[in-house]
Short mmCIF file of C-alpha atoms in Angstrom, two decimals:
data_model
loop_
_atom_site.label_atom_id
_atom_site.label_comp_id
_atom_site.label_asym_id
_atom_site.label_seq_id
_atom_site.Cartn_x
_atom_site.Cartn_y
_atom_site.Cartn_z
CA MET M 1 -4.22 -9.41 -2.83
CA GLY M 2 -6.14 -8.70 -6.02
CA GLY M 3 -6.78 -5.04 -6.58
CA GLY M 4 -3.67 -3.65 -4.93
CA TRP M 5 -2.64 -1.44 -7.82
CA GLY M 6 -6.11 0.00 -8.21
CA GLU M 7 -6.63 0.54 -4.51
CA LEU M 8 -3.29 2.28 -4.14
CA SER M 9 -3.80 4.36 -7.28
CA ARG M 10 -7.45 5.37 -7.39
CA GLY M 11 -7.77 7.54 -4.36
CA ARG M 12 -8.10 4.82 -1.76
CA ASN M 13 -4.81 6.10 -0.46
CA ARG M 14 -6.06 9.59 0.29
CA PRO M 15 -6.33 10.52 3.97
CA GLY M 16 -9.71 9.70 5.45
CA ALA M 17 -10.74 7.42 2.59
CA PRO M 18 -12.80 4.39 3.57
CA PRO M 19 -11.10 1.01 3.67
CA PRO M 20 -11.17 -0.60 0.22
CA PHE M 21 -12.86 -3.85 1.19
CA SER M 22 -15.87 -4.63 3.35
CA TRP M 23 -17.56 -7.84 4.46
CA GLY M 24 -20.88 -6.07 4.11
CA GLY M 25 -22.93 -3.61 6.06
CA GLY M 26 -22.14 0.06 6.18
CA GLY M 27 -19.62 -0.04 3.39
CA GLY M 28 -21.97 0.85 0.56
CA PRO M 29 -21.76 -0.76 -2.85
CA ALA M 30 -18.51 -2.43 -3.76
CA PRO M 31 -16.27 -0.47 -6.14
CA PRO M 32 -15.72 -1.87 -9.64
CA PRO M 33 -12.91 -4.40 -9.81
CA PRO M 34 -9.54 -2.64 -10.07
CA PRO M 35 -6.72 -3.70 -12.37
CA PRO M 36 -4.46 -6.45 -11.08
CA PRO M 37 -1.72 -5.50 -8.60
CA THR M 38 1.08 -6.47 -10.93
CA GLN M 39 3.40 -3.51 -10.48
CA CYS M 40 2.68 -1.93 -7.09
CA PHE M 41 6.21 -2.36 -5.76
CA ALA M 42 8.35 -3.57 -8.68
CA GLY M 43 8.03 -4.20 -12.38
CA PHE M 44 7.91 -7.45 -14.29
CA ARG M 45 11.03 -9.48 -14.92
CA LEU M 46 12.28 -9.05 -18.48
CA SER M 47 12.23 -12.83 -18.96
CA TYR M 48 8.50 -12.84 -18.12
CA LEU M 49 7.76 -10.02 -20.56
CA ALA M 50 9.68 -11.87 -23.29
CA ARG M 51 7.67 -15.05 -22.59
CA ALA M 52 4.40 -13.06 -22.61
CA LEU M 53 5.10 -11.41 -25.97
CA PRO M 54 3.78 -14.32 -28.10
CA LEU M 55 0.42 -13.99 -26.34
CA PHE M 56 0.15 -10.49 -27.81
CA LEU M 57 1.57 -11.41 -31.23
CA ARG M 58 -0.45 -14.63 -31.66
CA PRO M 59 -3.32 -14.31 -29.17
CA GLY M 60 -5.19 -17.47 -28.31
CA GLU M 61 -5.24 -20.49 -26.04
CA PRO M 62 -2.03 -22.12 -27.36
CA SER M 63 0.04 -19.00 -26.57
CA ALA M 64 -1.72 -18.62 -23.23
CA ARG M 65 -1.01 -22.25 -22.31
CA ARG M 66 2.69 -21.93 -23.16
CA LEU M 67 3.06 -18.78 -21.03
CA LEU M 68 1.10 -20.17 -18.09
CA GLU M 69 2.97 -23.51 -18.11
CA TRP M 70 6.33 -21.77 -18.24
CA GLU M 71 5.38 -19.39 -15.43
CA ALA M 72 4.22 -22.34 -13.30
CA HIS M 73 7.51 -24.22 -13.84
CA GLY M 74 5.91 -26.81 -16.12
CA GLU M 75 2.80 -27.44 -14.02
CA PRO M 76 -0.29 -27.69 -16.20
CA PRO M 77 -2.44 -24.59 -15.73
CA ALA M 78 -6.14 -24.81 -14.91
CA PRO M 79 -8.08 -25.23 -18.18
CA GLU M 80 -10.38 -22.35 -17.21
CA LEU M 81 -7.37 -20.03 -16.79
CA VAL M 82 -5.98 -21.04 -20.20
CA ARG M 83 -9.38 -20.47 -21.82
CA LEU M 84 -9.93 -17.10 -20.10
CA THR M 85 -6.42 -15.84 -20.84
CA GLY M 86 -6.52 -17.00 -24.44
CA ARG M 87 -9.98 -15.61 -25.14
CA GLY M 88 -9.15 -12.37 -23.40
CA ALA M 89 -6.04 -11.94 -25.52
CA VAL M 90 -8.11 -12.47 -28.68
CA ALA M 91 -10.96 -10.20 -27.58
CA PHE M 92 -8.64 -7.37 -26.58
CA ARG M 93 -5.95 -7.83 -29.21
CA ASP M 94 -6.36 -4.27 -30.47
CA ALA M 95 -6.61 -2.69 -27.02
CA LYS M 96 -3.77 -0.62 -25.66
CA VAL M 97 -2.12 -2.17 -22.61
CA VAL M 98 -2.30 0.42 -19.84
CA THR M 99 -0.82 -0.15 -16.41
CA GLY M 100 -0.37 3.37 -15.13
CA PRO M 101 2.38 4.71 -12.92
CA ARG M 102 3.49 2.97 -9.76
CA PRO M 103 1.16 4.08 -6.94
CA ASP M 104 2.29 6.50 -4.27
CA THR M 105 2.48 4.00 -1.41
CA GLY M 106 4.04 6.62 0.84
CA ARG M 107 0.63 8.20 1.23
CA LEU M 108 -0.60 5.06 3.00
CA ARG M 109 1.99 5.18 5.76
CA GLY M 110 0.31 5.88 9.05
CA ALA M 111 -3.18 5.86 7.49
CA GLY M 112 -4.27 3.15 9.91
CA VAL M 113 -5.50 0.88 7.12
CA PRO M 114 -4.40 -2.75 7.44
CA VAL M 115 -2.54 -3.95 4.36
CA LEU M 116 -1.80 -7.53 3.30
CA VAL M 117 0.69 -8.15 0.51
CA LEU M 118 0.68 -11.78 -0.65
CA LEU M 119 3.37 -12.90 -3.05
CA ALA M 120 3.64 -16.05 -5.11
CA GLY M 121 6.65 -18.04 -3.94
CA ARG M 122 7.27 -19.58 -7.37
CA SER M 123 6.56 -16.46 -9.44
CA ARG M 124 8.52 -16.00 -12.62
CA ALA M 125 6.67 -12.74 -13.28
CA HIS M 126 8.41 -10.90 -10.43
CA ASP M 127 11.50 -11.11 -8.28
CA VAL M 128 9.57 -11.99 -5.12
CA ARG M 129 12.34 -11.01 -2.71
CA ARG M 130 12.70 -7.63 -4.38
CA VAL M 131 8.93 -7.03 -4.30
CA ALA M 132 8.75 -8.07 -0.62
CA ALA M 133 11.63 -5.78 0.33
CA ARG M 134 10.09 -2.82 -1.48
CA ALA M 135 6.67 -3.50 0.04
CA ARG M 136 8.16 -3.62 3.54
CA ARG M 137 10.09 -0.42 2.91
CA ALA M 138 7.04 1.39 1.47
CA LEU M 139 4.53 0.06 4.03
CA PRO M 140 6.37 -0.87 7.23
CA ASP M 141 3.16 -1.83 9.05
CA ALA M 142 1.92 -4.09 6.26
CA VAL M 143 1.83 -7.86 6.58
CA VAL M 144 4.03 -9.10 3.73
CA ALA M 145 3.98 -12.86 3.16
CA THR M 146 5.04 -15.29 0.49
CA VAL M 147 2.83 -18.25 -0.34
CA PRO M 148 5.14 -21.15 -1.18
CA GLY M 149 4.36 -23.46 -4.05
CA VAL M 150 2.22 -21.11 -6.14
CA SER M 151 3.09 -19.10 -9.22
CA HIS M 152 1.92 -15.62 -10.14
CA HIS M 153 -0.94 -16.85 -12.31
CA SER M 154 -1.95 -19.75 -10.07
CA MET M 155 -2.51 -17.58 -6.94
CA PRO M 156 -6.25 -17.01 -7.61
CA ASP M 157 -6.80 -20.73 -8.13
CA ASP M 158 -4.48 -21.92 -5.34
CA PRO M 159 -5.34 -25.62 -4.95
CA THR M 160 -3.79 -25.77 -1.46
CA GLY M 161 -6.17 -23.15 -0.09
CA GLU M 162 -3.25 -21.31 1.52
CA VAL M 163 -4.10 -18.01 -0.17
CA GLY M 164 -7.67 -18.11 1.13
CA ARG M 165 -6.55 -19.09 4.64
CA ARG M 166 -4.06 -16.22 4.81
CA VAL M 167 -6.59 -13.68 3.55
CA LEU M 168 -9.28 -14.84 5.97
CA SER M 169 -6.82 -14.85 8.86
CA PHE M 170 -5.70 -11.33 8.01
CA LEU M 171 -9.28 -10.07 7.71
CA ALA M 172 -10.32 -11.76 10.97
CA ALA M 173 -7.51 -9.92 12.79
CA ALA M 174 -8.39 -6.53 11.27
CA PRO M 175 -9.98 -3.90 13.50
CA GLY M 176 -13.76 -4.07 13.31
CA ALA M 177 -13.78 -7.58 11.85
CA PRO M 178 -16.92 -9.64 12.53
CA ALA M 179 -16.65 -12.27 15.25
CA THR M 180 -17.23 -15.03 12.72
CA PRO M 181 -15.45 -14.55 9.39
CA PRO M 182 -16.83 -16.25 6.29
CA ALA M 183 -15.58 -19.75 5.52
CA ALA M 184 -12.82 -20.25 2.98
CA PRO M 185 -14.05 -21.33 -0.46
#
């Protein structure tokens, strides 16, 4: 789920640290949004990086659209995603891309913190089977699931609602979860 890299990297994996997410009450203010969980368990495919390169060389909506359509196997991406990706590439064209080292997932083993790893079944950004295998090896108690029919970039905007259902189901089963979880968007 969004924020995996940041949560694993920024001290949330230290013993005794509070759980990274809260439905409110007692958890204090929410932390700032972490970077996306793109490389927690495996890196990007080289073919994805090659397809993403034009977005950095010629930032804008046309390059963003080409990358997003390719990654989604020809499906038209949401216009908002194209606009956001294109504008972001323009606005941050001179910024250094920083991803950081792969988090030390071994420190989470036995921490008693429920972990959900959701993978995009049609991702061209990652080798989903490889990521799933590494996630299971690193976090044997984690729930690792693949959402069929969605690509890496379409996960946040999943039109089927499957991502939201899986997250809400996972949270509802977590220790200390409220009796009535919030409704899916």
